Amino acid sequence: MNKNIIIKIVSLIIVIIALIWTLYPLIWIIFSSFKAPLEQFTIPPKWIPENFTLRNYKIFFSNTEFVRTFFNSVLVTTSSTILALILGIPAAYGLARFKWKHANLLSFIILLARMTPPVVMVLPFFLISRYLNLSGTYIPIIIACSFFSVPFAIWMMQGFFSEIPESLEEAARIDGCTRFEALRKIVLPLVLPGISATSILCALISWNEFLFALVLTGQETRTLPVLVNMFVSEKNVDWGVMSAAALITVIPMILFGLLVQNNLVKGLTVGSGK
Amino acid sequence: MSERKNFNHIQYILPSLLFILLIFLIPIVYTLVISFFSWNLLRPDLGIKFVGFQNYLQALKNPFTWETIGRTFYFVIISVLLELIFGFSLALSLNTEFKGWKIVQSIILIPFMIAPVVVGFTWKFIVNNDYGPLPHLLINLGLTSITENPLLANPTTAMFMIILADVWEYTPFVTLVLLAGLKALPQEPYEAAYVDGASAIQRFFYITLPLLRSSIMVAVVIRTLTSLRVFDTIFIMTGGGPGSTTETLSFYGYRLAFQSYQMGYSSTINLISFFLAIIFTLIYMKLIGWDSNE
């Protein structure tokens, strides 16, 4: 009995340390985004701003560059996520339901596409889009983001589909449904939580993608991570505006993520927790 | 019957298969072809020359390539090890019964959803010698020897700061995978061990660890694969510096292509990254039993 209490106390301590470790950088950035420039440069650094100011956010939002960049990020993320779902869901269903000889080779190609380092793909993508005269348009960056999210959607949805017993579909087909109707009426509603988690993670991949965006976007098509990079690489970083920019970049994804958290966790561990 | 099945099957899979083949295999083959050429974008006058295996010989002979590979592995091994240790302790702690663990789980998941670029910026700020809180914390703890040089300008500490940022970002992933594994463990062995009077430590080493082996391996392989391609945080935090002491394989490939514009040589270096990805993907497939055809 005593040992159980010790284990609980140790667990609690570990969890508290983990929380502090996780929150320390986040709270620092949140506070910094509300500090006036003068307070950014106090030595030693002060955590809580004496005068809360919205200056940093005002500067950021009054910048037309930001508005366009934000729009670009939304456009690229939405298009590539839709593409990933349209292509990925049927393929995942196909792979989960049918057993055939080359399924392994197929799974390998899909997984390898997902696991290949972006740097390997970025050079050919850059050269090919230059050759096709697509530089500076949205097409290369949307396709590049789908390059990661399509295999990911297949891989993840496959796990969700295999959890739905095939007998459910068979029952529907005995009742006169076609395979497609059974899929649409029975299976899809059941995997809806999986679809929502998959779309969030696909969106996360595209929203956060940096290397492809850095190389493949021009001034007009630039996304948020590229803009953040431009701020950071300036000689005199305005840490306050930068912190505001960083928060604006991450908040949509954190909100989406927390919204579908349970399915997200399930999705992340599907197929990997076996 | 089986013919109809195959027909259906192809219908579902074909579109995405074509998409992947188109945007994956063409660039890979293109990379392979370029790797046999000498091609500098800044020197169009030199043209694109076939040089056979010259890029490969150059890559293998250049000690810098090996340094980069070594550095990449150093980064991968240290960060995955730390993530595994922290992630495992946290997963075990979250697996005990106490209220509010769902809220804790939500909070620890946050770093995983943050853009690596923002993670890089955040940590660059945190470890900034003048305005960041970490160096001052270290000074207050009496560890002044560490902060004598700016943390990101010192070759010995710069890489470690990047590792810290990586650990911060990806420990949640390891925690979640292991937590899912822990929750799926069968209860019978524990009950039996309880009856036999096994201690908590014995139960951990003789039951939990062996049963959780595949979850651990999966977490390690996925993290290895994803940390092999580390780029964003390095680009933001150090830009590969000081000197080139934080340049990993991905960064080297990027620099060759987009700073020195050597298309051929960069492709050769990138193929090394690709080769490593193939090896670890095969290991991963073996681990989750995708080769057994169920």
Coordinates of C-alpha atoms in Angstrom, one line a residue:
Chain A
M1 CA 0.0 0.0 0.0
N2 CA 2.8 2.4 0.9
K3 CA 4.5 1.6 -2.3
N4 CA 1.5 2.7 -4.2
I5 CA 1.6 6.1 -2.5
I6 CA 5.2 6.5 -3.4
I7 CA 4.5 5.7 -7.0
K8 CA 1.7 8.2 -7.1
I9 CA 3.9 10.9 -5.5
V10 CA 6.7 10.2 -8.0
S11 CA 4.2 10.3 -10.9
L12 CA 2.8 13.6 -9.7
I13 CA 6.3 15.1 -9.5
I14 CA 7.2 13.9 -13.0
V15 CA 3.9 15.3 -14.4
I16 CA 4.5 18.7 -12.7
I17 CA 8.0 18.9 -14.0
A18 CA 6.7 18.0 -17.5
L19 CA 4.1 20.7 -17.3
I20 CA 6.6 23.3 -16.2
W21 CA 9.0 22.2 -19.0
T22 CA 6.2 22.4 -21.6
L23 CA 4.8 25.7 -20.5
Y24 CA 8.0 27.6 -19.7
P25 CA 8.7 28.6 -23.4
L26 CA 5.1 29.1 -24.2
I27 CA 4.4 31.5 -21.3
W28 CA 7.6 33.3 -22.1
I29 CA 6.5 33.9 -25.7
I30 CA 2.9 34.9 -24.6
F31 CA 4.2 37.4 -22.1
S32 CA 6.8 38.8 -24.6
S33 CA 4.1 39.4 -27.2
F34 CA 2.5 41.9 -24.7
K35 CA 5.7 43.7 -23.8
A36 CA 6.7 47.1 -25.1
P37 CA 10.1 47.2 -26.9
L38 CA 11.9 48.8 -23.9
E39 CA 10.8 45.9 -21.6
Q40 CA 12.1 43.3 -24.1
F41 CA 15.6 44.5 -23.4
T42 CA 15.7 44.5 -19.6
I43 CA 18.6 42.5 -18.1
P44 CA 17.9 40.3 -16.3
P45 CA 14.8 39.5 -18.3
K46 CA 11.4 40.1 -16.6
W47 CA 8.7 37.6 -17.1
I48 CA 5.5 39.6 -16.5
P49 CA 5.2 42.9 -18.5
E50 CA 4.6 45.9 -16.4
N51 CA 2.5 47.6 -19.0
F52 CA 0.5 45.2 -21.1
T53 CA 0.5 46.6 -24.6
L54 CA -1.2 45.5 -27.8
R55 CA 1.5 47.3 -29.8
N56 CA 3.1 44.2 -31.2
Y57 CA -0.2 42.8 -32.5
K58 CA -1.2 46.2 -34.0
I59 CA 2.1 46.3 -35.9
F60 CA 1.6 42.8 -37.1
F61 CA -2.0 43.2 -38.2
S62 CA -1.5 46.6 -39.9
N63 CA 1.2 45.0 -42.1
T64 CA -0.5 44.1 -45.5
E65 CA 2.2 41.5 -46.0
F66 CA 0.8 39.6 -43.0
V67 CA -2.8 39.6 -44.2
R68 CA -1.7 38.2 -47.6
T69 CA 0.6 35.7 -46.0
F70 CA -2.1 34.5 -43.7
F71 CA -4.5 34.1 -46.6
N72 CA -1.8 32.2 -48.5
S73 CA -1.3 29.8 -45.6
V74 CA -5.1 29.2 -45.4
L75 CA -5.3 28.6 -49.1
V76 CA -2.4 26.2 -49.4
T77 CA -3.4 24.3 -46.2
T78 CA -7.1 23.9 -47.3
S79 CA -6.3 22.9 -50.9
S80 CA -3.7 20.3 -49.9
T81 CA -5.8 18.9 -47.1
I82 CA -8.8 18.5 -49.4
L83 CA -6.6 16.8 -52.0
A84 CA -5.2 14.5 -49.3
L85 CA -8.7 13.5 -48.2
I86 CA -10.1 13.0 -51.7
L87 CA -7.2 10.8 -52.8
G88 CA -6.4 9.3 -49.4
I89 CA -9.7 8.0 -48.1
P90 CA -10.6 5.7 -51.0
A91 CA -7.1 4.4 -51.2
A92 CA -7.1 3.7 -47.4
Y93 CA -10.4 1.9 -47.8
G94 CA -9.1 -0.1 -50.7
L95 CA -5.9 -1.1 -48.8
A96 CA -7.8 -2.0 -45.6
R97 CA -10.5 -4.1 -47.3
F98 CA -8.8 -6.0 -50.0
K99 CA -5.9 -8.5 -49.7
W100 CA -3.7 -8.9 -52.6
K101 CA -0.1 -9.8 -53.5
H102 CA 1.4 -6.4 -53.9
A103 CA -0.2 -4.8 -50.9
N104 CA 3.2 -4.8 -49.1
L105 CA 5.1 -3.1 -51.9
L106 CA 2.3 -0.5 -52.1
S107 CA 2.4 0.1 -48.3
F108 CA 6.1 0.5 -48.6
I109 CA 6.0 3.1 -51.3
I110 CA 3.3 5.0 -49.4
L111 CA 5.2 4.9 -46.2
L112 CA 8.5 5.8 -47.9
A113 CA 6.9 8.8 -49.5
R114 CA 5.8 9.9 -46.1
M115 CA 9.2 9.3 -44.5
T116 CA 11.5 10.8 -47.1
P117 CA 13.3 13.9 -45.9
P118 CA 11.8 17.0 -47.5
V119 CA 15.3 18.1 -48.5
V120 CA 15.5 15.1 -50.9
M121 CA 12.3 16.3 -52.7
V122 CA 12.8 20.0 -52.6
L123 CA 15.5 20.3 -55.2
P124 CA 13.7 18.3 -57.9
F125 CA 10.5 20.1 -57.1
F126 CA 12.3 23.4 -57.5
L127 CA 13.9 22.5 -60.8
I128 CA 10.8 20.9 -62.2
S129 CA 8.5 23.8 -61.3
R130 CA 11.1 26.2 -62.8
Y131 CA 11.2 24.1 -65.9
L132 CA 7.4 24.1 -66.2
N133 CA 7.3 27.8 -65.5
L134 CA 5.2 27.3 -62.4
S135 CA 7.6 29.2 -60.0
G136 CA 5.8 31.8 -58.0
T137 CA 2.4 30.2 -58.4
Y138 CA 0.4 28.2 -55.7
I139 CA 0.6 24.9 -57.7
P140 CA 4.1 23.7 -56.6
I141 CA 3.6 24.5 -52.9
I142 CA 0.1 22.9 -52.8
I143 CA 1.4 19.7 -54.6
A144 CA 4.5 19.7 -52.4
C145 CA 2.3 19.8 -49.2
S146 CA 0.1 17.0 -50.6
F147 CA 3.2 15.0 -51.2
F148 CA 3.4 14.6 -47.4
S149 CA -0.3 14.7 -46.5
V150 CA -1.6 12.2 -49.1
P151 CA 0.5 9.2 -47.9
F152 CA -0.1 10.3 -44.4
A153 CA -3.9 10.3 -44.9
I154 CA -3.7 6.8 -46.5
W155 CA -1.6 5.5 -43.7
M156 CA -3.8 6.9 -41.0
M157 CA -7.2 6.2 -42.5
Q158 CA -6.2 2.6 -43.2
G159 CA -6.0 2.1 -39.4
F160 CA -9.4 3.6 -38.9
F161 CA -11.0 1.6 -41.7
S162 CA -9.5 -1.7 -40.4
E163 CA -11.2 -1.2 -37.1
I164 CA -14.7 -1.3 -38.7
P165 CA -15.8 -4.9 -39.0
E166 CA -16.4 -6.0 -42.5
S167 CA -19.5 -7.9 -41.4
L168 CA -21.3 -4.6 -41.0
E169 CA -20.8 -3.9 -44.7
E170 CA -21.7 -7.4 -45.7
A171 CA -25.0 -7.1 -43.8
A172 CA -25.8 -3.9 -45.7
R173 CA -25.0 -5.6 -49.0
I174 CA -27.3 -8.5 -48.2
D175 CA -29.9 -5.9 -47.6
G176 CA -29.4 -4.7 -51.2
C177 CA -26.8 -2.0 -50.9
T178 CA -24.0 -1.8 -53.4
R179 CA -20.5 -1.8 -52.1
F180 CA -20.3 1.9 -52.7
E181 CA -23.6 2.6 -50.9
A182 CA -22.5 0.4 -48.0
L183 CA -19.3 2.5 -47.8
R184 CA -21.1 5.8 -47.9
K185 CA -24.0 4.9 -45.6
I186 CA -22.4 2.6 -43.1
V187 CA -18.6 2.9 -43.1
L188 CA -18.0 6.6 -43.6
P189 CA -20.2 7.8 -40.8
L190 CA -18.4 5.4 -38.5
V191 CA -15.0 6.7 -39.5
L192 CA -16.0 10.3 -39.3
P193 CA -14.0 10.9 -36.1
G194 CA -11.0 9.4 -37.9
I195 CA -11.5 11.7 -40.9
S196 CA -11.7 14.7 -38.7
A197 CA -8.4 13.8 -36.9
T198 CA -6.8 13.0 -40.3
S199 CA -7.7 16.3 -41.8
I200 CA -6.4 18.1 -38.7
L201 CA -3.1 16.3 -39.0
C202 CA -2.9 16.8 -42.7
A203 CA -3.6 20.5 -42.2
L204 CA -1.0 20.6 -39.5
I205 CA 1.6 19.2 -42.0
S206 CA 0.8 21.8 -44.6
W207 CA 0.4 24.8 -42.2
N208 CA 3.7 24.1 -40.6
E209 CA 5.7 23.1 -43.7
F210 CA 8.7 25.3 -44.0
L211 CA 11.4 24.0 -46.3
F212 CA 9.2 23.6 -49.4
A213 CA 7.5 26.9 -48.7
L214 CA 10.9 28.6 -48.4
V215 CA 12.1 27.4 -51.7
L216 CA 8.9 27.1 -53.8
T217 CA 7.0 30.3 -52.8
G218 CA 7.6 33.8 -54.2
Q219 CA 6.7 37.1 -52.7
E220 CA 3.1 36.7 -53.6
T221 CA 2.6 33.1 -52.4
R222 CA 4.7 33.2 -49.2
T223 CA 3.2 31.3 -46.2
L224 CA 3.4 32.1 -42.5
P225 CA 6.5 30.0 -41.5
V226 CA 8.4 31.8 -44.3
L227 CA 7.3 35.2 -42.9
V228 CA 8.3 34.2 -39.4
N229 CA 11.7 33.2 -40.8
M230 CA 12.1 36.6 -42.5
F231 CA 11.5 38.3 -39.2
V232 CA 14.0 36.2 -37.4
S233 CA 16.8 36.6 -39.9
E234 CA 16.7 40.4 -39.7
K235 CA 19.6 41.9 -37.9
N236 CA 17.6 43.6 -35.1
V237 CA 14.9 41.2 -34.3
D238 CA 11.9 42.9 -32.7
W239 CA 11.2 40.1 -30.3
G240 CA 7.8 41.5 -29.3
V241 CA 6.3 41.6 -32.8
M242 CA 8.1 38.3 -33.5
S243 CA 6.4 36.7 -30.5
A244 CA 3.0 38.0 -31.6
A245 CA 3.7 36.6 -35.1
A246 CA 4.7 33.2 -33.7
L247 CA 1.5 33.0 -31.6
I248 CA -0.7 34.0 -34.5
T249 CA 1.0 31.2 -36.5
V250 CA 0.4 28.5 -33.9
I251 CA -2.9 29.4 -32.4
P252 CA -5.2 28.1 -35.2
M253 CA -3.5 24.7 -35.2
I254 CA -3.5 24.4 -31.4
L255 CA -7.2 25.2 -31.3
F256 CA -8.0 22.7 -34.0
G257 CA -5.8 20.1 -32.4
L258 CA -7.4 20.5 -29.0
L259 CA -10.9 20.4 -30.5
V260 CA -10.4 16.9 -31.9
Q261 CA -7.9 15.8 -29.3
N262 CA -9.2 12.4 -28.5
N263 CA -9.3 11.3 -32.1
L264 CA -6.0 13.0 -32.7
V265 CA -4.3 10.8 -30.0
K266 CA -6.0 7.8 -31.4
G267 CA -4.9 8.7 -34.9
L268 CA -1.3 9.2 -33.9
T269 CA -1.2 5.8 -32.3
V270 CA -3.3 3.8 -34.8
G271 CA -1.1 1.1 -36.2
S272 CA 1.8 2.1 -34.0
G273 CA 0.5 1.0 -30.7
K274 CA 0.1 -2.6 -31.8
Chain B
M1 CA -15.7 -13.2 -57.4
S2 CA -12.0 -12.6 -56.9
E3 CA -11.8 -10.8 -60.3
R4 CA -14.5 -8.4 -59.2
K5 CA -12.7 -7.8 -56.0
N6 CA -9.5 -6.9 -57.7
F7 CA -11.3 -4.6 -60.1
N8 CA -12.9 -2.7 -57.2
H9 CA -9.7 -2.6 -55.4
I10 CA -7.7 -0.9 -58.2
Q11 CA -10.5 1.6 -58.6
Y12 CA -10.1 2.8 -55.1
I13 CA -6.4 2.8 -54.9
L14 CA -5.4 3.9 -58.4
P15 CA -5.9 7.7 -58.2
S16 CA -3.7 8.2 -55.2
L17 CA -1.2 5.6 -56.4
L18 CA -0.8 7.5 -59.6
F19 CA -0.5 10.8 -57.7
I20 CA 2.2 9.4 -55.4
L21 CA 4.1 7.7 -58.3
L22 CA 3.9 10.9 -60.3
I23 CA 5.1 13.3 -57.6
F24 CA 7.4 10.9 -55.8
L25 CA 9.1 8.7 -58.3
I26 CA 9.6 11.3 -61.0
P27 CA 11.5 13.7 -58.6
I28 CA 13.5 10.7 -57.1
V29 CA 14.5 9.5 -60.6
Y30 CA 15.3 13.1 -61.5
T31 CA 17.5 13.5 -58.5
L32 CA 19.3 10.2 -59.3
V33 CA 19.9 11.5 -62.9
I34 CA 21.2 14.9 -61.8
S35 CA 23.5 13.2 -59.3
F36 CA 25.6 12.0 -62.3
F37 CA 25.9 15.6 -63.7
S38 CA 27.9 18.6 -62.9
W39 CA 25.4 21.5 -62.9
N40 CA 25.8 24.9 -61.3
L41 CA 22.9 27.2 -61.5
L42 CA 25.1 30.3 -61.1
R43 CA 27.3 29.2 -64.0
P44 CA 25.1 28.6 -67.0
D45 CA 28.1 29.1 -69.2
L46 CA 29.5 25.8 -67.9
G47 CA 26.4 23.9 -68.9
I48 CA 25.2 20.6 -67.6
K49 CA 28.0 18.0 -67.9
F50 CA 27.8 14.3 -67.4
V51 CA 30.5 13.4 -64.9
G52 CA 29.7 9.7 -64.1
F53 CA 30.4 8.9 -60.5
Q54 CA 32.5 12.0 -59.8
N55 CA 30.0 13.5 -57.4
Y56 CA 29.8 10.2 -55.5
L57 CA 33.6 10.0 -55.3
Q58 CA 33.8 13.6 -54.2
A59 CA 31.1 13.0 -51.5
L60 CA 32.8 9.9 -50.2
K61 CA 36.3 11.5 -50.2
N62 CA 35.2 14.7 -48.6
P63 CA 35.7 14.5 -44.8
F64 CA 33.0 17.1 -44.4
T65 CA 30.4 14.6 -45.7
W66 CA 31.3 12.2 -43.0
E67 CA 31.4 14.9 -40.4
T68 CA 27.8 15.9 -41.4
I69 CA 26.7 12.2 -41.3
G70 CA 28.3 11.8 -37.9
R71 CA 26.6 15.0 -36.6
T72 CA 23.3 13.9 -38.0
F73 CA 23.6 10.6 -36.1
Y74 CA 24.8 12.4 -33.0
F75 CA 21.7 14.6 -33.1
V76 CA 19.4 11.7 -33.8
I77 CA 20.8 9.4 -31.1
I78 CA 20.9 12.0 -28.3
S79 CA 17.5 13.5 -29.0
V80 CA 15.7 10.2 -29.5
L81 CA 17.3 8.8 -26.4
L82 CA 16.2 11.9 -24.3
E83 CA 12.7 11.8 -25.8
L84 CA 12.4 8.1 -25.0
I85 CA 13.6 8.6 -21.4
F86 CA 11.3 11.6 -20.8
G87 CA 8.5 10.3 -22.8
F88 CA 8.5 6.9 -21.1
S89 CA 8.6 8.5 -17.6
L90 CA 5.8 10.8 -18.4
A91 CA 3.7 8.0 -20.0
L92 CA 4.2 5.8 -16.9
S93 CA 3.2 8.7 -14.7
L94 CA 0.1 9.5 -16.8
N95 CA -0.9 5.9 -16.7
T96 CA -1.3 6.0 -12.9
E97 CA -4.8 6.9 -11.7
F98 CA -5.2 10.6 -10.9
K99 CA -7.7 13.1 -11.8
G100 CA -7.2 15.7 -14.5
W101 CA -4.7 13.7 -16.6
K102 CA -6.7 14.5 -19.7
I103 CA -6.0 18.2 -19.2
V104 CA -2.4 17.4 -18.6
Q105 CA -2.4 15.4 -21.8
S106 CA -3.9 18.3 -23.8
I107 CA -1.2 20.6 -22.5
I108 CA 1.8 18.3 -23.2
L109 CA 0.4 17.8 -26.7
I110 CA 0.8 21.5 -27.5
P111 CA 4.5 21.6 -28.6
F112 CA 3.8 18.9 -31.1
M113 CA 1.3 21.1 -32.9
I114 CA 3.6 24.1 -33.1
A115 CA 5.3 24.8 -36.4
P116 CA 9.0 23.8 -36.1
V117 CA 9.9 27.3 -37.4
V118 CA 8.1 28.8 -34.4
V119 CA 9.7 26.2 -32.1
G120 CA 13.1 27.3 -33.4
F121 CA 12.3 31.0 -32.9
T122 CA 10.9 30.4 -29.4
W123 CA 14.1 28.5 -28.3
K124 CA 16.3 31.0 -30.0
F125 CA 14.6 33.6 -27.8
I126 CA 14.7 31.5 -24.6
V127 CA 18.5 30.8 -24.9
N128 CA 19.4 34.3 -26.0
N129 CA 22.2 35.4 -23.8
D130 CA 21.0 38.9 -23.2
Y131 CA 17.2 38.8 -23.3
G132 CA 16.3 35.2 -22.8
P133 CA 15.4 33.6 -19.5
L134 CA 17.4 30.4 -19.7
P135 CA 20.9 31.9 -19.4
H136 CA 19.8 34.0 -16.5
L137 CA 18.3 30.9 -14.8
L138 CA 21.7 29.1 -15.3
I139 CA 23.6 32.1 -13.8
N140 CA 21.2 32.1 -10.8
L141 CA 21.9 28.4 -10.4
G142 CA 25.7 29.3 -10.3
L143 CA 26.4 27.6 -13.7
T144 CA 28.1 30.7 -15.0
S145 CA 30.7 28.6 -16.9
I146 CA 28.0 27.5 -19.4
T147 CA 26.9 31.0 -20.2
E148 CA 30.3 32.6 -20.6
N149 CA 29.7 32.4 -24.4
P150 CA 26.4 32.9 -26.0
L151 CA 24.8 29.4 -26.0
L152 CA 24.1 29.4 -29.8
A153 CA 27.5 30.8 -30.7
N154 CA 29.4 28.1 -28.8
P155 CA 30.1 24.9 -30.8
T156 CA 29.8 22.7 -27.8
T157 CA 26.4 24.1 -26.6
A158 CA 24.8 25.1 -29.9
M159 CA 24.0 21.6 -31.0
F160 CA 22.7 20.8 -27.5
M161 CA 20.3 23.8 -27.6
I162 CA 18.9 22.5 -30.9
I163 CA 18.5 19.1 -29.3
L164 CA 16.6 20.7 -26.4
A165 CA 14.2 22.4 -28.8
D166 CA 13.7 19.0 -30.6
V167 CA 13.1 17.2 -27.3
W168 CA 10.6 19.9 -26.3
E169 CA 8.7 19.5 -29.5
Y170 CA 8.6 15.7 -29.9
T171 CA 8.6 14.2 -26.4
P172 CA 4.7 14.5 -26.5
F173 CA 4.7 12.1 -29.5
V174 CA 6.7 9.5 -27.7
T175 CA 4.6 9.9 -24.6
L176 CA 1.4 9.4 -26.6
V177 CA 2.6 6.3 -28.4
L178 CA 3.8 4.7 -25.2
L179 CA 0.7 5.7 -23.2
A180 CA -1.5 4.0 -25.8
G181 CA 0.7 0.9 -25.5
L182 CA 0.5 1.0 -21.7
K183 CA -3.3 1.3 -21.8
A184 CA -3.6 -1.7 -24.1
L185 CA -1.5 -4.0 -21.8
P186 CA -3.3 -7.1 -20.6
Q187 CA -4.0 -7.1 -16.8
E188 CA -3.5 -10.9 -16.2
P189 CA 0.3 -10.9 -15.9
Y190 CA 0.1 -8.1 -13.4
E191 CA -2.4 -9.9 -11.2
A192 CA -0.3 -13.1 -11.3
A193 CA 2.8 -11.1 -10.4
Y194 CA 0.9 -9.5 -7.6
V195 CA 0.0 -12.8 -6.1
D196 CA 3.6 -13.9 -6.4
G197 CA 4.6 -10.8 -4.5
A198 CA 6.7 -9.2 -7.3
S199 CA 7.8 -5.6 -6.5
A200 CA 6.8 -2.6 -8.6
I201 CA 10.4 -2.5 -10.1
Q202 CA 10.3 -6.2 -10.9
R203 CA 6.8 -5.9 -12.5
F204 CA 8.2 -3.0 -14.6
F205 CA 11.3 -4.9 -15.8
Y206 CA 9.7 -8.4 -16.2
I207 CA 6.2 -7.5 -17.5
T208 CA 5.8 -3.9 -18.7
L209 CA 9.1 -3.6 -20.6
P210 CA 8.9 -6.9 -22.5
L211 CA 5.2 -6.4 -23.4
L212 CA 5.7 -2.8 -24.5
R213 CA 8.7 -3.7 -26.6
S214 CA 7.0 -3.2 -29.9
S215 CA 5.5 0.2 -28.9
I216 CA 8.9 1.4 -27.8
M217 CA 10.5 0.2 -31.0
V218 CA 7.8 1.9 -33.2
A219 CA 8.2 5.2 -31.3
V220 CA 12.0 5.0 -31.7
V221 CA 11.9 4.2 -35.4
I222 CA 9.4 6.9 -36.2
R223 CA 11.3 9.5 -34.2
T224 CA 14.6 8.3 -35.8
L225 CA 13.1 8.8 -39.2
T226 CA 11.6 12.2 -38.5
S227 CA 14.7 13.5 -36.7
L228 CA 17.0 12.3 -39.5
R229 CA 15.4 15.1 -41.6
V230 CA 15.8 17.9 -39.0
F231 CA 16.1 21.2 -40.8
D232 CA 13.7 23.9 -39.7
T233 CA 14.9 24.4 -36.1
I234 CA 18.5 24.4 -37.2
F235 CA 17.9 26.9 -40.0
I236 CA 16.1 29.3 -37.6
M237 CA 18.3 28.8 -34.5
T238 CA 21.9 28.7 -35.8
G239 CA 21.7 28.6 -39.6
G240 CA 24.1 25.7 -39.4
G241 CA 26.7 27.7 -37.4
P242 CA 28.8 28.5 -35.5
G243 CA 31.1 27.7 -38.4
S244 CA 29.3 24.6 -39.7
T245 CA 29.1 22.8 -36.3
T246 CA 25.4 22.3 -36.4
E247 CA 25.1 21.3 -40.1
T248 CA 23.3 18.0 -40.5
L249 CA 22.8 16.0 -43.6
S250 CA 19.6 17.8 -44.6
F251 CA 21.1 21.2 -44.0
Y252 CA 24.2 20.3 -46.0
G253 CA 22.0 19.2 -48.9
Y254 CA 20.0 22.4 -48.7
R255 CA 23.1 24.6 -48.5
L256 CA 24.8 22.9 -51.5
A257 CA 21.6 23.4 -53.6
F258 CA 20.4 26.8 -52.6
Q259 CA 23.5 28.6 -51.4
S260 CA 26.2 27.2 -53.6
Y261 CA 23.8 26.1 -56.4
Q262 CA 25.6 22.8 -57.0
M263 CA 22.6 20.8 -58.3
G264 CA 24.5 17.6 -59.0
Y265 CA 26.5 17.4 -55.9
S266 CA 23.6 18.3 -53.7
S267 CA 21.5 15.5 -55.3
T268 CA 24.2 13.0 -54.4
I269 CA 24.2 14.2 -50.8
N270 CA 20.4 14.1 -50.7
L271 CA 20.4 10.5 -52.0
I272 CA 22.3 9.5 -48.8
S273 CA 19.4 10.9 -46.8
F274 CA 17.0 9.0 -49.0
F275 CA 18.9 5.8 -48.5
L276 CA 18.7 6.2 -44.7
A277 CA 15.0 6.8 -45.0
I278 CA 14.6 3.5 -47.0
I279 CA 16.5 1.5 -44.4
F280 CA 14.4 2.9 -41.5
T281 CA 11.1 2.6 -43.3
L282 CA 11.8 -1.1 -43.9
I283 CA 12.6 -1.6 -40.2
Y284 CA 9.4 0.2 -39.3
M285 CA 7.3 -2.0 -41.6
K286 CA 8.9 -5.1 -40.2
L287 CA 8.1 -3.9 -36.7
I288 CA 4.4 -3.2 -37.2
G289 CA 4.1 -6.6 -39.0
W290 CA 3.2 -5.2 -42.4
D291 CA 5.2 -8.0 -44.1
S292 CA 3.3 -10.8 -42.4
N293 CA 0.2 -10.2 -44.7
E294 CA -1.9 -10.9 -41.5

